[in-house]
Short mmCIF file of C-alpha atoms in Angstrom, two decimals:
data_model
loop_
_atom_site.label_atom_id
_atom_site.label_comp_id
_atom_site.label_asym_id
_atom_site.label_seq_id
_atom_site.Cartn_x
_atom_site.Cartn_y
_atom_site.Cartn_z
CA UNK A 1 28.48 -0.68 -11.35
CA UNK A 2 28.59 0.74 -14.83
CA UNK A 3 29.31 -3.03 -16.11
CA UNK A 4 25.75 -3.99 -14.46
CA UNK A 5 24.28 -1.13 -15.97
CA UNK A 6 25.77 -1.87 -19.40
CA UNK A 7 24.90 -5.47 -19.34
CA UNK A 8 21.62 -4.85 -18.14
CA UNK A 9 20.90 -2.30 -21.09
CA UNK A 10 22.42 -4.81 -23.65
CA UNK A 11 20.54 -7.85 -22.30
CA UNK A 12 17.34 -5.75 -22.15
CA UNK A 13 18.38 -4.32 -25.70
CA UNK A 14 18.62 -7.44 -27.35
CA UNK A 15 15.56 -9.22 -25.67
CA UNK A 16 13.37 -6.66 -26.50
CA UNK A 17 14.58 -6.31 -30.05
CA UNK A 18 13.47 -10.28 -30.56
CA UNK A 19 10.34 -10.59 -28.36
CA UNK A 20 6.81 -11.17 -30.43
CA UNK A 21 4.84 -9.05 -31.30
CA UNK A 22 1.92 -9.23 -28.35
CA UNK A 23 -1.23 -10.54 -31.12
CA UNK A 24 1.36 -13.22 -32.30
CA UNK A 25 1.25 -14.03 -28.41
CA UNK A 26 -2.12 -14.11 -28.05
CA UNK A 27 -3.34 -15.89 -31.36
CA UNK A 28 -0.20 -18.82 -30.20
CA UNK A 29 -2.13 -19.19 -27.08
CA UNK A 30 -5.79 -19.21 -28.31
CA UNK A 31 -5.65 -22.09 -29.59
CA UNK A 32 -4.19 -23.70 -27.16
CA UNK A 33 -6.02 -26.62 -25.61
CA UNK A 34 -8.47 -26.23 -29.33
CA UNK A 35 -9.17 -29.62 -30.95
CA UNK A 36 -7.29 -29.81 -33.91
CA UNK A 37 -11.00 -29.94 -36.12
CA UNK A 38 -11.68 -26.54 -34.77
CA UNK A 39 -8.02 -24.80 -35.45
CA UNK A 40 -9.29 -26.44 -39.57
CA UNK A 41 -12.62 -24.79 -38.85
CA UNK A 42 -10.39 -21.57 -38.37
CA UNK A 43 -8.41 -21.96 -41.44
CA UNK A 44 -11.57 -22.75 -43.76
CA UNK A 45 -12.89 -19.68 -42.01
CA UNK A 46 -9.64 -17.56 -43.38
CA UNK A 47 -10.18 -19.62 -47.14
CA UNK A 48 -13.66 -18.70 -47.17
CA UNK A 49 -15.44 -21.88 -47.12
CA UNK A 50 -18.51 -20.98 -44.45
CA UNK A 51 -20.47 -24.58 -44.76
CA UNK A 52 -17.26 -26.32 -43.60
CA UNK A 53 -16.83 -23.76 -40.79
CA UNK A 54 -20.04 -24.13 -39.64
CA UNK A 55 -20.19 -28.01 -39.82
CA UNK A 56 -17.36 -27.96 -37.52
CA UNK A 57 -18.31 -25.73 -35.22
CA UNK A 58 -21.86 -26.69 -35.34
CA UNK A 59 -20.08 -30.08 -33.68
CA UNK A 60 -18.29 -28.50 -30.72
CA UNK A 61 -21.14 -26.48 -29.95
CA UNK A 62 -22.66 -29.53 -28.29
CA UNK A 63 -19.67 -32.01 -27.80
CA UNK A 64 -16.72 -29.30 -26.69
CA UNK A 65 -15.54 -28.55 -23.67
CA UNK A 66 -16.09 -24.73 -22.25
CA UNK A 67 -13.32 -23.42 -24.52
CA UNK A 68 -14.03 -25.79 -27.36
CA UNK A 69 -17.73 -24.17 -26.84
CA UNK A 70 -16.59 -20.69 -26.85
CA UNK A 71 -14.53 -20.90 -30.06
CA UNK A 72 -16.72 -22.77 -31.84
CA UNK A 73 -19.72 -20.08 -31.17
CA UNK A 74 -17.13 -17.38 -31.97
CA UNK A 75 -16.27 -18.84 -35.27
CA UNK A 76 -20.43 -19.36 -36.13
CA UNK A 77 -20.68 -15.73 -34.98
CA UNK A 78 -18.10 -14.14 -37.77
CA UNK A 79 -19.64 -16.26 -40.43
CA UNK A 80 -22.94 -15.29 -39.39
CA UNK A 81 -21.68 -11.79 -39.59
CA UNK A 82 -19.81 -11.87 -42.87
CA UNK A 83 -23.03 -13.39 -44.46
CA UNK A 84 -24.77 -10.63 -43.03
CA UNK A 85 -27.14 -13.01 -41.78
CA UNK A 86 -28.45 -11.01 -38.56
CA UNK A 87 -31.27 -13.43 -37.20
CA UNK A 88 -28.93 -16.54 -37.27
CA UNK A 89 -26.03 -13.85 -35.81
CA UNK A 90 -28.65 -13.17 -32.57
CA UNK A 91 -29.59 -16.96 -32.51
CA UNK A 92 -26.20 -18.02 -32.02
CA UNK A 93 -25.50 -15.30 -29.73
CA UNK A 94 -28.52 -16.17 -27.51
CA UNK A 95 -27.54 -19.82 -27.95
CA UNK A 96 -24.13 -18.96 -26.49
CA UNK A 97 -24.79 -16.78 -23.80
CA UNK A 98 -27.40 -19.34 -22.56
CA UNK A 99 -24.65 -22.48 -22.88
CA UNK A 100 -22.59 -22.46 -19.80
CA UNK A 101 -19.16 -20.65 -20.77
CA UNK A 102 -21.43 -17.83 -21.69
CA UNK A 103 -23.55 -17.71 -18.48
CA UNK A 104 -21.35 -15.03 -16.95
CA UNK A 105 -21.16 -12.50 -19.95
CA UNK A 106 -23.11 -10.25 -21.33
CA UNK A 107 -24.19 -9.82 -25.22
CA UNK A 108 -22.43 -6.87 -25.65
CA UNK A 109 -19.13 -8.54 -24.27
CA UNK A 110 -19.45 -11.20 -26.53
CA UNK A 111 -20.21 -8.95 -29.79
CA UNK A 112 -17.22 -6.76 -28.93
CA UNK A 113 -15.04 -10.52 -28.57
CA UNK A 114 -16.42 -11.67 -31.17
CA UNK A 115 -16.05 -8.24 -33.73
CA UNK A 116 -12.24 -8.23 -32.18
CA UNK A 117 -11.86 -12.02 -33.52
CA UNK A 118 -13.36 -11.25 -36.34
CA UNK A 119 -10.98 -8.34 -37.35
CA UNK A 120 -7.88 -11.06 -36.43
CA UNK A 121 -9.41 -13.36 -39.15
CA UNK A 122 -9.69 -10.72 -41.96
CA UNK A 123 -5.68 -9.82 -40.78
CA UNK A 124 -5.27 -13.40 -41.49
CA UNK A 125 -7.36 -13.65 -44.25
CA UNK A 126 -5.68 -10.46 -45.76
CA UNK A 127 -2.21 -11.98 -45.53
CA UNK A 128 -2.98 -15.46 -46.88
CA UNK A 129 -5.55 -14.28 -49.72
CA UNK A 130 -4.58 -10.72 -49.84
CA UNK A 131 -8.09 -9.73 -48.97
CA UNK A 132 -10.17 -9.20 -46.07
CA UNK A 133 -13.65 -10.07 -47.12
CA UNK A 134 -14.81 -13.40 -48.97
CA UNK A 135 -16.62 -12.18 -52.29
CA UNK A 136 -18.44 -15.57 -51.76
CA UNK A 137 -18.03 -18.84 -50.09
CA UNK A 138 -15.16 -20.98 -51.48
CA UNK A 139 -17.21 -24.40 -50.70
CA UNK A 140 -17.20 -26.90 -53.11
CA UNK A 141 -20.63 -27.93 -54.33
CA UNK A 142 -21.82 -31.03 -52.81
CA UNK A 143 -22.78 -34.09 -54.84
CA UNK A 144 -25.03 -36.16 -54.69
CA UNK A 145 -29.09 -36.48 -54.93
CA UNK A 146 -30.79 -34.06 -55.81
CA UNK A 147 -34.30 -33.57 -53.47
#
């Protein structure tokens, strides 16, 4: 009996001492079933470059499926919010909770996911650039015409 008990301490010892952490978890399985443009929208998201972001997600807004949808609104949302850009914030907030993987929330739901995400992109952010906040979008200029 006290072999059981020791092994069971040990085993639960050493599996605890290497489990992940539960955000590294969670950010492994939100992506999951993501289109690999959208995980790029992410990472230009952490480098700062907000046209590219949006351009992508802009895309799966209309194309995605329900979870494609839902990231891809989330991801307009915290650029929308880092610009401080408020009316284009509550247009894409309106937009989403009227598409039909927002149907059955409500606003405030979706500003408390969406806040949440956001502070998970400034963690990432923060370890990659050591900042949080973009001092301005890293987008290259485009070329081309002027009109």
């Amino acid at each position: 009996m006290i072999r059981i008990m020791a092994a069971v301490c040990l085993s639960t010892l050493l599996a605890g001492c290497s489990l992940p952490k539960m955000s590294d978890l969670w950010r492994n399985y939100s992506t999951i079933g993501l289109n690999e443009a959208l995980r790029g929208a992410q990472q230009d998201l952490i480098h700062c470059r907000y046209n590219k972001t949006l351009d992508t997600a802009q895309r799966y807004t209309v194309i995605g499926t329900a979870r494609e949808k839902t990231r891809a609104f989330e991801l307009m949302g915290i650029v929308y919010s880092e610009q401080e850009n408020s009316a284009e914030f509550d247009h894409t907030l309106q937009r989403f909770l009227f598409s039909e993987p927002g149907r059955a929330t409500t606003a405030s739901q979706v500003q408390m996911q969406w806040r949440q995400a956001q502070i998970d992109i400034e963690h990432q952010r923060e370890a990659v650039l050591s900042q949080t906040h973009c001092l301005q979008s890293t987008d290259s200029p485009k070329t081309g015409p002027l009109k």
